[in-house]
Amino acid sequence: MRVYVPSTLGLLATACNAGEIGPAPLTVYAVTPALREWYAEGDDEELEFAAMAQAARASVGLLAADPGIARRRVVIAAEVSAVPPADGSVELGDARLELHVVIPWRSVASVHLDAAQATAVIGKAADLWDAARNGDDDAIFALDSCEGEDLLWYATQEIPDLLAAEGPRSGLS
């Protein structure tokens, strides 16, 4: 099953260097029964996009927690064989799952990253993350504005070069 792992450039570098995404438990996003039920008319591609969009939104929360990292959402797409069933506490349309295993780097299918031009929009949303979670309308609008920014696709073999190119300006050490 394809899962989408919210990340940052710093966390991506750590995972790439460690050869795994972890530690467990990991919050990931996938086409869950709750998501499938919410998008009853959606095809598989639309459902995958919706799951990745939820992971991208969660990435903004990770950016909010790490002010020193570049304001670019990162989503790691990976194939995993065992995905736990939802525990019954998920809401209709929720793609969130908790994995109790690390994901080996060889299972990573691709990485999705904001273009450098998106940093202002993403940065504003990250700065207002807590306010958005508390229901502030302007903050929610800033967070929703991130959805207008496309994530660029990178093959796994491109990741080391991408991380090297980002270097110090991304907040990577």
mmCIF file with all atom_site columns, C-alpha atoms in Angstrom:
data_model
loop_
_atom_site.group_PDB
_atom_site.id
_atom_site.type_symbol
_atom_site.label_atom_id
_atom_site.label_alt_id
_atom_site.label_comp_id
_atom_site.label_asym_id
_atom_site.label_entity_id
_atom_site.label_seq_id
_atom_site.pdbx_PDB_ins_code
_atom_site.Cartn_x
_atom_site.Cartn_y
_atom_site.Cartn_z
_atom_site.occupancy
_atom_site.B_iso_or_equiv
_atom_site.pdbx_formal_charge
_atom_site.auth_seq_id
_atom_site.auth_comp_id
_atom_site.auth_asym_id
_atom_site.auth_atom_id
_atom_site.pdbx_PDB_model_num
ATOM 1   C CA . MET A 1 1   ? 0.000   0.000  0.000  1.00 0.00 ? 1   MET A CA 1
ATOM 2   C CA . ARG A 1 2   ? 1.226   3.503  -0.807 1.00 0.00 ? 2   ARG A CA 1
ATOM 3   C CA . VAL A 1 3   ? 1.607   5.754  2.225  1.00 0.00 ? 3   VAL A CA 1
ATOM 4   C CA . TYR A 1 4   ? 2.506   9.421  2.392  1.00 0.00 ? 4   TYR A CA 1
ATOM 5   C CA . VAL A 1 5   ? 4.803   10.554 5.188  1.00 0.00 ? 5   VAL A CA 1
ATOM 6   C CA . PRO A 1 6   ? 4.817   14.252 6.127  1.00 0.00 ? 6   PRO A CA 1
ATOM 7   C CA . SER A 1 7   ? 8.348   15.542 6.456  1.00 0.00 ? 7   SER A CA 1
ATOM 8   C CA . THR A 1 8   ? 10.730  18.503 6.224  1.00 0.00 ? 8   THR A CA 1
ATOM 9   C CA . LEU A 1 9   ? 14.022  18.888 4.387  1.00 0.00 ? 9   LEU A CA 1
ATOM 10  C CA . GLY A 1 10  ? 15.878  18.199 7.645  1.00 0.00 ? 10  GLY A CA 1
ATOM 11  C CA . LEU A 1 11  ? 13.877  15.048 8.384  1.00 0.00 ? 11  LEU A CA 1
ATOM 12  C CA . LEU A 1 12  ? 14.301  13.939 4.772  1.00 0.00 ? 12  LEU A CA 1
ATOM 13  C CA . ALA A 1 13  ? 18.077  14.305 5.072  1.00 0.00 ? 13  ALA A CA 1
ATOM 14  C CA . THR A 1 14  ? 18.057  12.300 8.294  1.00 0.00 ? 14  THR A CA 1
ATOM 15  C CA . ALA A 1 15  ? 15.980  9.514  6.734  1.00 0.00 ? 15  ALA A CA 1
ATOM 16  C CA . CYS A 1 16  ? 18.093  9.408  3.576  1.00 0.00 ? 16  CYS A CA 1
ATOM 17  C CA . ASN A 1 17  ? 21.324  9.202  5.587  1.00 0.00 ? 17  ASN A CA 1
ATOM 18  C CA . ALA A 1 18  ? 19.920  6.629  8.055  1.00 0.00 ? 18  ALA A CA 1
ATOM 19  C CA . GLY A 1 19  ? 18.451  4.436  5.322  1.00 0.00 ? 19  GLY A CA 1
ATOM 20  C CA . GLU A 1 20  ? 15.034  4.440  6.994  1.00 0.00 ? 20  GLU A CA 1
ATOM 21  C CA . ILE A 1 21  ? 12.146  6.651  7.997  1.00 0.00 ? 21  ILE A CA 1
ATOM 22  C CA . GLY A 1 22  ? 11.571  6.460  11.718 1.00 0.00 ? 22  GLY A CA 1
ATOM 23  C CA . PRO A 1 23  ? 11.427  6.066  14.601 1.00 0.00 ? 23  PRO A CA 1
ATOM 24  C CA . ALA A 1 24  ? 8.116   4.290  15.048 1.00 0.00 ? 24  ALA A CA 1
ATOM 25  C CA . PRO A 1 25  ? 5.348   5.067  15.556 1.00 0.00 ? 25  PRO A CA 1
ATOM 26  C CA . LEU A 1 26  ? 4.961   7.073  12.367 1.00 0.00 ? 26  LEU A CA 1
ATOM 27  C CA . THR A 1 27  ? 1.942   9.123  11.393 1.00 0.00 ? 27  THR A CA 1
ATOM 28  C CA . VAL A 1 28  ? 1.324   8.471  7.711  1.00 0.00 ? 28  VAL A CA 1
ATOM 29  C CA . TYR A 1 29  ? -1.500  9.137  5.275  1.00 0.00 ? 29  TYR A CA 1
ATOM 30  C CA . ALA A 1 30  ? -3.031  6.640  2.867  1.00 0.00 ? 30  ALA A CA 1
ATOM 31  C CA . VAL A 1 31  ? -6.251  5.768  1.099  1.00 0.00 ? 31  VAL A CA 1
ATOM 32  C CA . THR A 1 32  ? -8.175  4.596  4.148  1.00 0.00 ? 32  THR A CA 1
ATOM 33  C CA . PRO A 1 33  ? -11.762 3.328  4.286  1.00 0.00 ? 33  PRO A CA 1
ATOM 34  C CA . ALA A 1 34  ? -12.752 6.671  5.850  1.00 0.00 ? 34  ALA A CA 1
ATOM 35  C CA . LEU A 1 35  ? -11.185 8.576  2.954  1.00 0.00 ? 35  LEU A CA 1
ATOM 36  C CA . ARG A 1 36  ? -12.718 6.256  0.371  1.00 0.00 ? 36  ARG A CA 1
ATOM 37  C CA . GLU A 1 37  ? -16.159 6.686  1.945  1.00 0.00 ? 37  GLU A CA 1
ATOM 38  C CA . TRP A 1 38  ? -15.817 10.492 1.993  1.00 0.00 ? 38  TRP A CA 1
ATOM 39  C CA . TYR A 1 39  ? -14.778 10.603 -1.684 1.00 0.00 ? 39  TYR A CA 1
ATOM 40  C CA . ALA A 1 40  ? -17.311 8.010  -2.847 1.00 0.00 ? 40  ALA A CA 1
ATOM 41  C CA . GLU A 1 41  ? -17.148 9.284  -6.429 1.00 0.00 ? 41  GLU A CA 1
ATOM 42  C CA . GLY A 1 42  ? -13.351 9.644  -6.526 1.00 0.00 ? 42  GLY A CA 1
ATOM 43  C CA . ASP A 1 43  ? -11.142 7.331  -8.549 1.00 0.00 ? 43  ASP A CA 1
ATOM 44  C CA . ASP A 1 44  ? -7.917  5.861  -7.167 1.00 0.00 ? 44  ASP A CA 1
ATOM 45  C CA . GLU A 1 45  ? -5.789  8.729  -8.458 1.00 0.00 ? 45  GLU A CA 1
ATOM 46  C CA . GLU A 1 46  ? -8.017  11.339 -6.797 1.00 0.00 ? 46  GLU A CA 1
ATOM 47  C CA . LEU A 1 47  ? -7.958  9.389  -3.527 1.00 0.00 ? 47  LEU A CA 1
ATOM 48  C CA . GLU A 1 48  ? -4.154  9.171  -3.608 1.00 0.00 ? 48  GLU A CA 1
ATOM 49  C CA . PHE A 1 49  ? -3.989  12.923 -4.253 1.00 0.00 ? 49  PHE A CA 1
ATOM 50  C CA . ALA A 1 50  ? -6.309  13.584 -1.284 1.00 0.00 ? 50  ALA A CA 1
ATOM 51  C CA . ALA A 1 51  ? -4.149  11.420 1.005  1.00 0.00 ? 51  ALA A CA 1
ATOM 52  C CA . MET A 1 52  ? -0.995  13.211 -0.160 1.00 0.00 ? 52  MET A CA 1
ATOM 53  C CA . ALA A 1 53  ? -2.685  16.593 0.382  1.00 0.00 ? 53  ALA A CA 1
ATOM 54  C CA . GLN A 1 54  ? -3.414  15.639 3.998  1.00 0.00 ? 54  GLN A CA 1
ATOM 55  C CA . ALA A 1 55  ? 0.244   14.637 4.451  1.00 0.00 ? 55  ALA A CA 1
ATOM 56  C CA . ALA A 1 56  ? 1.344   17.964 2.932  1.00 0.00 ? 56  ALA A CA 1
ATOM 57  C CA . ARG A 1 57  ? -0.872  19.808 5.411  1.00 0.00 ? 57  ARG A CA 1
ATOM 58  C CA . ALA A 1 58  ? 0.692   17.822 8.262  1.00 0.00 ? 58  ALA A CA 1
ATOM 59  C CA . SER A 1 59  ? 4.110   18.829 6.931  1.00 0.00 ? 59  SER A CA 1
ATOM 60  C CA . VAL A 1 60  ? 3.184   22.453 7.668  1.00 0.00 ? 60  VAL A CA 1
ATOM 61  C CA . GLY A 1 61  ? 2.777   21.447 11.314 1.00 0.00 ? 61  GLY A CA 1
ATOM 62  C CA . LEU A 1 62  ? 6.285   19.961 11.290 1.00 0.00 ? 62  LEU A CA 1
ATOM 63  C CA . LEU A 1 63  ? 7.611   23.216 9.827  1.00 0.00 ? 63  LEU A CA 1
ATOM 64  C CA . ALA A 1 64  ? 5.840   25.173 12.573 1.00 0.00 ? 64  ALA A CA 1
ATOM 65  C CA . ALA A 1 65  ? 7.666   23.078 15.174 1.00 0.00 ? 65  ALA A CA 1
ATOM 66  C CA . ASP A 1 66  ? 11.086  23.744 13.577 1.00 0.00 ? 66  ASP A CA 1
ATOM 67  C CA . PRO A 1 67  ? 11.493  27.461 12.776 1.00 0.00 ? 67  PRO A CA 1
ATOM 68  C CA . GLY A 1 68  ? 15.078  26.974 11.571 1.00 0.00 ? 68  GLY A CA 1
ATOM 69  C CA . ILE A 1 69  ? 14.219  24.722 8.617  1.00 0.00 ? 69  ILE A CA 1
ATOM 70  C CA . ALA A 1 70  ? 13.328  25.916 5.118  1.00 0.00 ? 70  ALA A CA 1
ATOM 71  C CA . ARG A 1 71  ? 9.643   26.666 4.713  1.00 0.00 ? 71  ARG A CA 1
ATOM 72  C CA . ARG A 1 72  ? 8.963   23.966 2.125  1.00 0.00 ? 72  ARG A CA 1
ATOM 73  C CA . ARG A 1 73  ? 6.578   21.079 2.611  1.00 0.00 ? 73  ARG A CA 1
ATOM 74  C CA . VAL A 1 74  ? 8.006   17.611 2.023  1.00 0.00 ? 74  VAL A CA 1
ATOM 75  C CA . VAL A 1 75  ? 6.000   14.430 1.520  1.00 0.00 ? 75  VAL A CA 1
ATOM 76  C CA . ILE A 1 76  ? 7.699   11.059 1.204  1.00 0.00 ? 76  ILE A CA 1
ATOM 77  C CA . ALA A 1 77  ? 5.727   8.440  -0.748 1.00 0.00 ? 77  ALA A CA 1
ATOM 78  C CA . ALA A 1 78  ? 6.539   4.845  0.195  1.00 0.00 ? 78  ALA A CA 1
ATOM 79  C CA . GLU A 1 79  ? 5.212   1.357  -0.327 1.00 0.00 ? 79  GLU A CA 1
ATOM 80  C CA . VAL A 1 80  ? 4.518   -0.648 2.815  1.00 0.00 ? 80  VAL A CA 1
ATOM 81  C CA . SER A 1 81  ? 3.132   -4.143 3.073  1.00 0.00 ? 81  SER A CA 1
ATOM 82  C CA . ALA A 1 82  ? 1.277   -3.981 6.372  1.00 0.00 ? 82  ALA A CA 1
ATOM 83  C CA . VAL A 1 83  ? -0.932  -1.070 7.294  1.00 0.00 ? 83  VAL A CA 1
ATOM 84  C CA . PRO A 1 84  ? -2.886  -1.210 10.539 1.00 0.00 ? 84  PRO A CA 1
ATOM 85  C CA . PRO A 1 85  ? -6.636  -0.786 10.393 1.00 0.00 ? 85  PRO A CA 1
ATOM 86  C CA . ALA A 1 86  ? -8.027  2.493  11.616 1.00 0.00 ? 86  ALA A CA 1
ATOM 87  C CA . ASP A 1 87  ? -8.753  2.362  15.323 1.00 0.00 ? 87  ASP A CA 1
ATOM 88  C CA . GLY A 1 88  ? -12.296 3.701  14.957 1.00 0.00 ? 88  GLY A CA 1
ATOM 89  C CA . SER A 1 89  ? -11.427 7.207  16.127 1.00 0.00 ? 89  SER A CA 1
ATOM 90  C CA . VAL A 1 90  ? -10.912 8.641  12.646 1.00 0.00 ? 90  VAL A CA 1
ATOM 91  C CA . GLU A 1 91  ? -13.344 11.060 11.109 1.00 0.00 ? 91  GLU A CA 1
ATOM 92  C CA . LEU A 1 92  ? -14.966 10.609 7.745  1.00 0.00 ? 92  LEU A CA 1
ATOM 93  C CA . GLY A 1 93  ? -12.462 11.687 5.077  1.00 0.00 ? 93  GLY A CA 1
ATOM 94  C CA . ASP A 1 94  ? -9.409  11.160 7.297  1.00 0.00 ? 94  ASP A CA 1
ATOM 95  C CA . ALA A 1 95  ? -6.427  9.487  5.627  1.00 0.00 ? 95  ALA A CA 1
ATOM 96  C CA . ARG A 1 96  ? -4.292  9.341  8.787  1.00 0.00 ? 96  ARG A CA 1
ATOM 97  C CA . LEU A 1 97  ? -2.829  6.079  10.045 1.00 0.00 ? 97  LEU A CA 1
ATOM 98  C CA . GLU A 1 98  ? -0.211  5.155  12.614 1.00 0.00 ? 98  GLU A CA 1
ATOM 99  C CA . LEU A 1 99  ? 2.533   2.734  11.610 1.00 0.00 ? 99  LEU A CA 1
ATOM 100 C CA . HIS A 1 100 ? 4.399   0.900  14.346 1.00 0.00 ? 100 HIS A CA 1
ATOM 101 C CA . VAL A 1 101 ? 7.386   0.087  12.159 1.00 0.00 ? 101 VAL A CA 1
ATOM 102 C CA . VAL A 1 102 ? 10.133  2.100  10.504 1.00 0.00 ? 102 VAL A CA 1
ATOM 103 C CA . ILE A 1 103 ? 10.019  2.354  6.724  1.00 0.00 ? 103 ILE A CA 1
ATOM 104 C CA . PRO A 1 104 ? 13.214  1.202  4.992  1.00 0.00 ? 104 PRO A CA 1
ATOM 105 C CA . TRP A 1 105 ? 14.572  3.734  2.486  1.00 0.00 ? 105 TRP A CA 1
ATOM 106 C CA . ARG A 1 106 ? 14.364  1.077  -0.272 1.00 0.00 ? 106 ARG A CA 1
ATOM 107 C CA . SER A 1 107 ? 10.543  1.267  0.123  1.00 0.00 ? 107 SER A CA 1
ATOM 108 C CA . VAL A 1 108 ? 10.480  4.964  -0.777 1.00 0.00 ? 108 VAL A CA 1
ATOM 109 C CA . ALA A 1 109 ? 8.908   5.496  -4.190 1.00 0.00 ? 109 ALA A CA 1
ATOM 110 C CA . SER A 1 110 ? 9.310   9.272  -4.527 1.00 0.00 ? 110 SER A CA 1
ATOM 111 C CA . VAL A 1 111 ? 9.588   12.552 -2.669 1.00 0.00 ? 111 VAL A CA 1
ATOM 112 C CA . HIS A 1 112 ? 7.369   15.572 -3.191 1.00 0.00 ? 112 HIS A CA 1
ATOM 113 C CA . LEU A 1 113 ? 8.653   19.057 -2.332 1.00 0.00 ? 113 LEU A CA 1
ATOM 114 C CA . ASP A 1 114 ? 7.453   22.637 -2.662 1.00 0.00 ? 114 ASP A CA 1
ATOM 115 C CA . ALA A 1 115 ? 9.219   24.829 -5.199 1.00 0.00 ? 115 ALA A CA 1
ATOM 116 C CA . ALA A 1 116 ? 11.467  27.475 -3.684 1.00 0.00 ? 116 ALA A CA 1
ATOM 117 C CA . GLN A 1 117 ? 8.970   30.169 -4.763 1.00 0.00 ? 117 GLN A CA 1
ATOM 118 C CA . ALA A 1 118 ? 6.366   28.737 -2.362 1.00 0.00 ? 118 ALA A CA 1
ATOM 119 C CA . THR A 1 119 ? 8.310   29.578 0.791  1.00 0.00 ? 119 THR A CA 1
ATOM 120 C CA . ALA A 1 120 ? 6.410   32.799 1.532  1.00 0.00 ? 120 ALA A CA 1
ATOM 121 C CA . VAL A 1 121 ? 2.999   31.091 1.373  1.00 0.00 ? 121 VAL A CA 1
ATOM 122 C CA . ILE A 1 122 ? 4.166   28.015 3.276  1.00 0.00 ? 122 ILE A CA 1
ATOM 123 C CA . GLY A 1 123 ? 6.082   30.101 5.822  1.00 0.00 ? 123 GLY A CA 1
ATOM 124 C CA . LYS A 1 124 ? 3.039   32.217 6.620  1.00 0.00 ? 124 LYS A CA 1
ATOM 125 C CA . ALA A 1 125 ? 0.946   29.076 7.152  1.00 0.00 ? 125 ALA A CA 1
ATOM 126 C CA . ALA A 1 126 ? 3.635   27.562 9.396  1.00 0.00 ? 126 ALA A CA 1
ATOM 127 C CA . ASP A 1 127 ? 3.813   30.768 11.438 1.00 0.00 ? 127 ASP A CA 1
ATOM 128 C CA . LEU A 1 128 ? 0.036   30.678 11.908 1.00 0.00 ? 128 LEU A CA 1
ATOM 129 C CA . TRP A 1 129 ? -0.239  26.900 12.479 1.00 0.00 ? 129 TRP A CA 1
ATOM 130 C CA . ASP A 1 130 ? -1.314  27.125 16.133 1.00 0.00 ? 130 ASP A CA 1
ATOM 131 C CA . ALA A 1 131 ? -3.837  29.860 15.399 1.00 0.00 ? 131 ALA A CA 1
ATOM 132 C CA . ALA A 1 132 ? -5.297  27.764 12.556 1.00 0.00 ? 132 ALA A CA 1
ATOM 133 C CA . ARG A 1 133 ? -5.646  24.762 14.864 1.00 0.00 ? 133 ARG A CA 1
ATOM 134 C CA . ASN A 1 134 ? -7.500  27.059 17.288 1.00 0.00 ? 134 ASN A CA 1
ATOM 135 C CA . GLY A 1 135 ? -9.975  28.093 14.592 1.00 0.00 ? 135 GLY A CA 1
ATOM 136 C CA . ASP A 1 136 ? -8.684  31.547 13.621 1.00 0.00 ? 136 ASP A CA 1
ATOM 137 C CA . ASP A 1 137 ? -10.238 32.271 10.213 1.00 0.00 ? 137 ASP A CA 1
ATOM 138 C CA . ASP A 1 138 ? -7.272  34.219 8.810  1.00 0.00 ? 138 ASP A CA 1
ATOM 139 C CA . ALA A 1 139 ? -4.869  31.481 9.894  1.00 0.00 ? 139 ALA A CA 1
ATOM 140 C CA . ILE A 1 140 ? -7.074  28.787 8.357  1.00 0.00 ? 140 ILE A CA 1
ATOM 141 C CA . PHE A 1 141 ? -7.129  30.788 5.125  1.00 0.00 ? 141 PHE A CA 1
ATOM 142 C CA . ALA A 1 142 ? -3.304  30.935 5.184  1.00 0.00 ? 142 ALA A CA 1
ATOM 143 C CA . LEU A 1 143 ? -3.146  27.176 5.721  1.00 0.00 ? 143 LEU A CA 1
ATOM 144 C CA . ASP A 1 144 ? -5.677  26.521 2.953  1.00 0.00 ? 144 ASP A CA 1
ATOM 145 C CA . SER A 1 145 ? -3.606  28.746 0.636  1.00 0.00 ? 145 SER A CA 1
ATOM 146 C CA . CYS A 1 146 ? -0.857  26.117 0.702  1.00 0.00 ? 146 CYS A CA 1
ATOM 147 C CA . GLU A 1 147 ? -3.078  23.860 -1.375 1.00 0.00 ? 147 GLU A CA 1
ATOM 148 C CA . GLY A 1 148 ? -2.578  26.256 -4.299 1.00 0.00 ? 148 GLY A CA 1
ATOM 149 C CA . GLU A 1 149 ? 1.130   25.399 -4.322 1.00 0.00 ? 149 GLU A CA 1
ATOM 150 C CA . ASP A 1 150 ? 2.065   22.314 -6.329 1.00 0.00 ? 150 ASP A CA 1
ATOM 151 C CA . LEU A 1 151 ? 4.507   19.805 -4.928 1.00 0.00 ? 151 LEU A CA 1
ATOM 152 C CA . LEU A 1 152 ? 7.357   18.891 -7.268 1.00 0.00 ? 152 LEU A CA 1
ATOM 153 C CA . TRP A 1 153 ? 8.125   15.190 -7.826 1.00 0.00 ? 153 TRP A CA 1
ATOM 154 C CA . TYR A 1 154 ? 11.583  13.730 -7.232 1.00 0.00 ? 154 TYR A CA 1
ATOM 155 C CA . ALA A 1 155 ? 12.763  10.180 -7.856 1.00 0.00 ? 155 ALA A CA 1
ATOM 156 C CA . THR A 1 156 ? 14.639  8.598  -4.965 1.00 0.00 ? 156 THR A CA 1
ATOM 157 C CA . GLN A 1 157 ? 17.967  8.669  -6.811 1.00 0.00 ? 157 GLN A CA 1
ATOM 158 C CA . GLU A 1 158 ? 17.636  12.472 -7.075 1.00 0.00 ? 158 GLU A CA 1
ATOM 159 C CA . ILE A 1 159 ? 17.304  13.020 -3.310 1.00 0.00 ? 159 ILE A CA 1
ATOM 160 C CA . PRO A 1 160 ? 21.016  13.103 -2.358 1.00 0.00 ? 160 PRO A CA 1
ATOM 161 C CA . ASP A 1 161 ? 21.694  15.724 -5.054 1.00 0.00 ? 161 ASP A CA 1
ATOM 162 C CA . LEU A 1 162 ? 18.603  17.705 -4.032 1.00 0.00 ? 162 LEU A CA 1
ATOM 163 C CA . LEU A 1 163 ? 19.708  17.736 -0.388 1.00 0.00 ? 163 LEU A CA 1
ATOM 164 C CA . ALA A 1 164 ? 23.249  18.728 -1.355 1.00 0.00 ? 164 ALA A CA 1
ATOM 165 C CA . ALA A 1 165 ? 21.925  21.579 -3.508 1.00 0.00 ? 165 ALA A CA 1
ATOM 166 C CA . GLU A 1 166 ? 19.664  22.832 -0.701 1.00 0.00 ? 166 GLU A CA 1
ATOM 167 C CA . GLY A 1 167 ? 22.519  22.754 1.828  1.00 0.00 ? 167 GLY A CA 1
ATOM 168 C CA . PRO A 1 168 ? 22.778  25.584 4.371  1.00 0.00 ? 168 PRO A CA 1
ATOM 169 C CA . ARG A 1 169 ? 19.972  27.722 2.918  1.00 0.00 ? 169 ARG A CA 1
ATOM 170 C CA . SER A 1 170 ? 17.455  24.985 3.733  1.00 0.00 ? 170 SER A CA 1
ATOM 171 C CA . GLY A 1 171 ? 18.409  24.856 7.406  1.00 0.00 ? 171 GLY A CA 1
ATOM 172 C CA . LEU A 1 172 ? 20.282  21.573 6.906  1.00 0.00 ? 172 LEU A CA 1
ATOM 173 C CA . SER A 1 173 ? 23.556  21.292 8.746  1.00 0.00 ? 173 SER A CA 1
#
